[in-house]
Amino acid sequence: MTTVRNIVLVHGDFVDGSGWRGVYDELTRDGLRVHIVQTPTLSLEDDTAVTRRVLDGLDGPAVLVGHSYGGVVISEAGTHPNVASLVYVAAFMTDSQLAWSVDALDGSVTEPAWRHKPSWYLVATEDRMIPPPAQRMMAERAGAKAVEVIGGHAVHVSQPAAVAGLIREAAA
């Protein structure tokens, strides 16, 4: 099996893709092609469409990565045929039975990609936004390979090497 060379990063709500800079730097040093999706965060439908457009433009399979609300986006967009695996970083790993709503962002995941694609989950042990026990529960429910990293909700900013390491594992 060959290593996946495309990595697609999806940010959470109330932020933009710049938070992925450290992870981007770590992965591009390895020669990986990293794409940061700038979602409009207007609705799950819009954010999924923007993510799928990025996936449409790839020349091969990708690891699709989401942080926080980005986990909802990758659960929906991850059914795209270019997605080889999923990585959730302190993220919501929603099920199709659950509707999503925060401020003006709403919608529901039709068929979670994690039901059909290999998945990894990075639990941020000091997260005060998504409690670590909830992160562990979502990862276990999905059968995701979980790792724990000391860090708060923005663990991709504070621990970019650890996040990049898990992404590399999902790409192998």
PDB file of C-alpha atoms in Angstrom:
ATOM      1  CA  MET A   1       0.000   0.000   0.000  1.00  0.00           C
ATOM      2  CA  THR A   2       1.345   3.438  -0.905  1.00  0.00           C
ATOM      3  CA  THR A   3       1.310   6.482   1.307  1.00  0.00           C
ATOM      4  CA  VAL A   4      -1.404   9.047   0.668  1.00  0.00           C
ATOM      5  CA  ARG A   5       0.253  12.311  -0.440  1.00  0.00           C
ATOM      6  CA  ASN A   6      -2.724  14.734  -0.134  1.00  0.00           C
ATOM      7  CA  ILE A   7      -3.816  16.134   3.206  1.00  0.00           C
ATOM      8  CA  VAL A   8      -6.929  18.320   3.490  1.00  0.00           C
ATOM      9  CA  LEU A   9      -7.368  20.348   6.704  1.00  0.00           C
ATOM     10  CA  VAL A  10     -10.747  21.761   7.790  1.00  0.00           C
ATOM     11  CA  HIS A  11     -10.912  24.385  10.547  1.00  0.00           C
ATOM     12  CA  GLY A  12     -13.547  24.730  13.236  1.00  0.00           C
ATOM     13  CA  ASP A  13     -16.135  27.416  13.867  1.00  0.00           C
ATOM     14  CA  PHE A  14     -15.197  30.982  14.922  1.00  0.00           C
ATOM     15  CA  VAL A  15     -11.705  30.636  13.352  1.00  0.00           C
ATOM     16  CA  ASP A  16     -10.112  30.336   9.925  1.00  0.00           C
ATOM     17  CA  GLY A  17      -7.539  28.072   8.356  1.00  0.00           C
ATOM     18  CA  SER A  18      -4.538  30.021   9.669  1.00  0.00           C
ATOM     19  CA  GLY A  19      -4.618  27.962  12.877  1.00  0.00           C
ATOM     20  CA  TRP A  20      -3.339  25.008  10.864  1.00  0.00           C
ATOM     21  CA  ARG A  21      -0.025  26.788  10.062  1.00  0.00           C
ATOM     22  CA  GLY A  22       2.167  24.704  12.373  1.00  0.00           C
ATOM     23  CA  VAL A  23       0.625  21.431  11.175  1.00  0.00           C
ATOM     24  CA  TYR A  24       0.954  22.628   7.569  1.00  0.00           C
ATOM     25  CA  ASP A  25       4.650  23.377   8.089  1.00  0.00           C
ATOM     26  CA  GLU A  26       5.273  19.964   9.703  1.00  0.00           C
ATOM     27  CA  LEU A  27       3.576  18.048   6.885  1.00  0.00           C
ATOM     28  CA  THR A  28       4.938  20.003   3.931  1.00  0.00           C
ATOM     29  CA  ARG A  29       8.482  19.398   5.229  1.00  0.00           C
ATOM     30  CA  ASP A  30       7.737  15.713   4.552  1.00  0.00           C
ATOM     31  CA  GLY A  31       6.746  16.480   0.966  1.00  0.00           C
ATOM     32  CA  LEU A  32       3.032  16.040   1.565  1.00  0.00           C
ATOM     33  CA  ARG A  33       0.613  18.216  -0.412  1.00  0.00           C
ATOM     34  CA  VAL A  34      -1.423  20.060   2.197  1.00  0.00           C
ATOM     35  CA  HIS A  35      -4.637  21.912   1.366  1.00  0.00           C
ATOM     36  CA  ILE A  36      -6.352  24.139   3.933  1.00  0.00           C
ATOM     37  CA  VAL A  37     -10.068  24.563   3.326  1.00  0.00           C
ATOM     38  CA  GLN A  38     -11.405  28.033   4.091  1.00  0.00           C
ATOM     39  CA  THR A  39     -15.019  27.242   4.895  1.00  0.00           C
ATOM     40  CA  PRO A  40     -17.482  30.136   5.057  1.00  0.00           C
ATOM     41  CA  THR A  41     -19.027  28.707   8.271  1.00  0.00           C
ATOM     42  CA  LEU A  42     -22.485  29.781   7.155  1.00  0.00           C
ATOM     43  CA  SER A  43     -24.057  26.324   7.145  1.00  0.00           C
ATOM     44  CA  LEU A  44     -22.994  22.703   7.204  1.00  0.00           C
ATOM     45  CA  GLU A  45     -24.231  22.400   3.618  1.00  0.00           C
ATOM     46  CA  ASP A  46     -22.029  25.294   2.421  1.00  0.00           C
ATOM     47  CA  ASP A  47     -18.985  24.116   4.382  1.00  0.00           C
ATOM     48  CA  THR A  48     -19.376  20.598   3.002  1.00  0.00           C
ATOM     49  CA  ALA A  49     -19.682  21.926  -0.562  1.00  0.00           C
ATOM     50  CA  VAL A  50     -16.477  23.997  -0.228  1.00  0.00           C
ATOM     51  CA  THR A  51     -14.630  20.988   1.204  1.00  0.00           C
ATOM     52  CA  ARG A  52     -15.856  18.720  -1.594  1.00  0.00           C
ATOM     53  CA  ARG A  53     -14.656  21.236  -4.198  1.00  0.00           C
ATOM     54  CA  VAL A  54     -11.151  21.014  -2.728  1.00  0.00           C
ATOM     55  CA  LEU A  55     -11.362  17.206  -2.800  1.00  0.00           C
ATOM     56  CA  ASP A  56     -12.588  17.326  -6.430  1.00  0.00           C
ATOM     57  CA  GLY A  57      -9.378  19.113  -7.430  1.00  0.00           C
ATOM     58  CA  LEU A  58      -6.980  16.526  -6.036  1.00  0.00           C
ATOM     59  CA  ASP A  59      -4.878  14.170  -8.145  1.00  0.00           C
ATOM     60  CA  GLY A  60      -5.329  11.208  -5.818  1.00  0.00           C
ATOM     61  CA  PRO A  61      -6.497  10.039  -2.403  1.00  0.00           C
ATOM     62  CA  ALA A  62      -6.417  12.255   0.656  1.00  0.00           C
ATOM     63  CA  VAL A  63      -6.514  12.219   4.413  1.00  0.00           C
ATOM     64  CA  LEU A  64      -9.353  14.536   5.468  1.00  0.00           C
ATOM     65  CA  VAL A  65      -8.744  16.221   8.830  1.00  0.00           C
ATOM     66  CA  GLY A  66     -11.174  18.250  10.937  1.00  0.00           C
ATOM     67  CA  HIS A  67     -10.833  20.242  14.142  1.00  0.00           C
ATOM     68  CA  SER A  68     -13.798  20.979  16.427  1.00  0.00           C
ATOM     69  CA  TYR A  69     -16.812  21.799  14.199  1.00  0.00           C
ATOM     70  CA  GLY A  70     -14.612  20.737  11.264  1.00  0.00           C
ATOM     71  CA  GLY A  71     -15.275  17.200  12.463  1.00  0.00           C
ATOM     72  CA  VAL A  72     -18.921  17.621  11.523  1.00  0.00           C
ATOM     73  CA  VAL A  73     -17.857  18.863   8.088  1.00  0.00           C
ATOM     74  CA  ILE A  74     -15.515  15.923   7.454  1.00  0.00           C
ATOM     75  CA  SER A  75     -18.159  13.465   8.672  1.00  0.00           C
ATOM     76  CA  GLU A  76     -20.392  14.724   5.862  1.00  0.00           C
ATOM     77  CA  ALA A  77     -17.787  15.519   3.177  1.00  0.00           C
ATOM     78  CA  GLY A  78     -15.703  12.421   3.915  1.00  0.00           C
ATOM     79  CA  THR A  79     -17.881  10.198   1.760  1.00  0.00           C
ATOM     80  CA  HIS A  80     -16.153  11.798  -1.251  1.00  0.00           C
ATOM     81  CA  PRO A  81     -14.343   9.134  -3.304  1.00  0.00           C
ATOM     82  CA  ASN A  82     -10.949  10.875  -2.917  1.00  0.00           C
ATOM     83  CA  VAL A  83     -11.030  10.468   0.877  1.00  0.00           C
ATOM     84  CA  ALA A  84      -8.920   7.519   2.027  1.00  0.00           C
ATOM     85  CA  SER A  85      -9.108   8.184   5.769  1.00  0.00           C
ATOM     86  CA  LEU A  86     -10.316  10.671   8.357  1.00  0.00           C
ATOM     87  CA  VAL A  87      -8.589  12.348  11.296  1.00  0.00           C
ATOM     88  CA  TYR A  88     -10.585  14.098  14.009  1.00  0.00           C
ATOM     89  CA  VAL A  89      -8.624  16.577  16.165  1.00  0.00           C
ATOM     90  CA  ALA A  90     -10.542  17.460  19.340  1.00  0.00           C
ATOM     91  CA  ALA A  91     -13.536  17.362  17.029  1.00  0.00           C
ATOM     92  CA  PHE A  92     -17.212  16.573  16.972  1.00  0.00           C
ATOM     93  CA  MET A  93     -17.689  13.133  15.442  1.00  0.00           C
ATOM     94  CA  THR A  94     -21.427  13.317  14.927  1.00  0.00           C
ATOM     95  CA  ASP A  95     -23.790  10.538  14.032  1.00  0.00           C
ATOM     96  CA  SER A  96     -26.496  10.728  11.382  1.00  0.00           C
ATOM     97  CA  GLN A  97     -29.226  10.652  14.018  1.00  0.00           C
ATOM     98  CA  LEU A  98     -27.998  13.891  15.549  1.00  0.00           C
ATOM     99  CA  ALA A  99     -28.755  17.326  14.170  1.00  0.00           C
ATOM    100  CA  TRP A 100     -26.017  19.921  14.433  1.00  0.00           C
ATOM    101  CA  SER A 101     -26.715  23.466  15.556  1.00  0.00           C
ATOM    102  CA  VAL A 102     -24.537  26.243  16.900  1.00  0.00           C
ATOM    103  CA  ASP A 103     -25.520  29.826  16.262  1.00  0.00           C
ATOM    104  CA  ALA A 104     -26.475  30.044  12.584  1.00  0.00           C
ATOM    105  CA  LEU A 105     -24.699  26.799  11.647  1.00  0.00           C
ATOM    106  CA  ASP A 106     -27.129  23.965  11.439  1.00  0.00           C
ATOM    107  CA  GLY A 107     -27.772  20.829   9.502  1.00  0.00           C
ATOM    108  CA  SER A 108     -27.369  17.130   9.943  1.00  0.00           C
ATOM    109  CA  VAL A 109     -24.896  14.572   8.745  1.00  0.00           C
ATOM    110  CA  THR A 110     -26.644  12.253   6.301  1.00  0.00           C
ATOM    111  CA  GLU A 111     -24.321   9.250   6.584  1.00  0.00           C
ATOM    112  CA  PRO A 112     -21.183   9.743   8.682  1.00  0.00           C
ATOM    113  CA  ALA A 113     -18.068   8.973   6.664  1.00  0.00           C
ATOM    114  CA  TRP A 114     -16.449   7.385   9.713  1.00  0.00           C
ATOM    115  CA  ARG A 115     -18.883   4.488   9.332  1.00  0.00           C
ATOM    116  CA  HIS A 116     -17.137   3.523   6.070  1.00  0.00           C
ATOM    117  CA  LYS A 117     -13.608   4.993   6.172  1.00  0.00           C
ATOM    118  CA  PRO A 118     -10.676   4.306   8.499  1.00  0.00           C
ATOM    119  CA  SER A 119     -10.630   6.953  11.222  1.00  0.00           C
ATOM    120  CA  TRP A 120      -8.238   8.344  13.789  1.00  0.00           C
ATOM    121  CA  TYR A 121      -9.049  10.614  16.739  1.00  0.00           C
ATOM    122  CA  LEU A 122      -6.761  12.921  18.706  1.00  0.00           C
ATOM    123  CA  VAL A 123      -8.124  13.509  22.214  1.00  0.00           C
ATOM    124  CA  ALA A 124      -6.986  16.798  23.761  1.00  0.00           C
ATOM    125  CA  THR A 125      -6.698  15.918  27.456  1.00  0.00           C
ATOM    126  CA  GLU A 126      -7.082  19.507  28.704  1.00  0.00           C
ATOM    127  CA  ASP A 127      -9.930  20.519  26.362  1.00  0.00           C
ATOM    128  CA  ARG A 128     -12.560  22.729  28.000  1.00  0.00           C
ATOM    129  CA  MET A 129     -14.773  23.004  24.900  1.00  0.00           C
ATOM    130  CA  ILE A 130     -15.371  19.319  24.140  1.00  0.00           C
ATOM    131  CA  PRO A 131     -14.771  17.350  27.355  1.00  0.00           C
ATOM    132  CA  PRO A 132     -12.148  14.622  26.938  1.00  0.00           C
ATOM    133  CA  PRO A 133     -14.611  11.894  28.090  1.00  0.00           C
ATOM    134  CA  ALA A 134     -16.947  12.944  25.250  1.00  0.00           C
ATOM    135  CA  GLN A 135     -14.036  12.829  22.794  1.00  0.00           C
ATOM    136  CA  ARG A 136     -13.132   9.328  23.972  1.00  0.00           C
ATOM    137  CA  MET A 137     -16.743   8.207  23.684  1.00  0.00           C
ATOM    138  CA  MET A 138     -17.058   9.487  20.096  1.00  0.00           C
ATOM    139  CA  ALA A 139     -13.784   7.823  19.089  1.00  0.00           C
ATOM    140  CA  GLU A 140     -14.788   4.531  20.685  1.00  0.00           C
ATOM    141  CA  ARG A 141     -18.264   4.575  19.119  1.00  0.00           C
ATOM    142  CA  ALA A 142     -16.680   5.020  15.703  1.00  0.00           C
ATOM    143  CA  GLY A 143     -13.958   2.422  16.230  1.00  0.00           C
ATOM    144  CA  ALA A 144     -11.360   5.118  15.575  1.00  0.00           C
ATOM    145  CA  LYS A 145      -7.748   4.683  16.565  1.00  0.00           C
ATOM    146  CA  ALA A 146      -7.422   7.194  19.382  1.00  0.00           C
ATOM    147  CA  VAL A 147      -4.362   8.903  20.816  1.00  0.00           C
ATOM    148  CA  GLU A 148      -4.237  11.358  23.683  1.00  0.00           C
ATOM    149  CA  VAL A 149      -2.183  14.538  23.665  1.00  0.00           C
ATOM    150  CA  ILE A 150      -1.783  16.998  26.506  1.00  0.00           C
ATOM    151  CA  GLY A 151      -3.338  20.214  25.291  1.00  0.00           C
ATOM    152  CA  GLY A 152      -6.432  22.359  25.208  1.00  0.00           C
ATOM    153  CA  HIS A 153      -9.041  22.688  22.501  1.00  0.00           C
ATOM    154  CA  ALA A 154      -6.593  24.349  20.092  1.00  0.00           C
ATOM    155  CA  VAL A 155      -4.193  21.399  20.363  1.00  0.00           C
ATOM    156  CA  HIS A 156      -3.363  21.717  16.654  1.00  0.00           C
ATOM    157  CA  VAL A 157      -1.872  25.137  17.465  1.00  0.00           C
ATOM    158  CA  SER A 158      -0.076  24.162  20.700  1.00  0.00           C
ATOM    159  CA  GLN A 159       1.055  20.666  19.628  1.00  0.00           C
ATOM    160  CA  PRO A 160       1.415  20.749  15.818  1.00  0.00           C
ATOM    161  CA  ALA A 161       4.053  17.997  15.737  1.00  0.00           C
ATOM    162  CA  ALA A 162       1.782  15.571  17.609  1.00  0.00           C
ATOM    163  CA  VAL A 163      -1.156  16.374  15.332  1.00  0.00           C
ATOM    164  CA  ALA A 164       1.014  15.997  12.226  1.00  0.00           C
ATOM    165  CA  GLY A 165       2.272  12.667  13.550  1.00  0.00           C
ATOM    166  CA  LEU A 166      -1.246  11.264  13.746  1.00  0.00           C
ATOM    167  CA  ILE A 167      -2.030  12.582  10.259  1.00  0.00           C
ATOM    168  CA  ARG A 168       1.115  10.881   8.924  1.00  0.00           C
ATOM    169  CA  GLU A 169      -0.073   7.635  10.494  1.00  0.00           C
ATOM    170  CA  ALA A 170      -3.463   7.966   8.779  1.00  0.00           C
ATOM    171  CA  ALA A 171      -1.658   8.599   5.477  1.00  0.00           C
ATOM    172  CA  ALA A 172       0.552   5.498   5.721  1.00  0.00           C
TER     173      ALA A 172
END
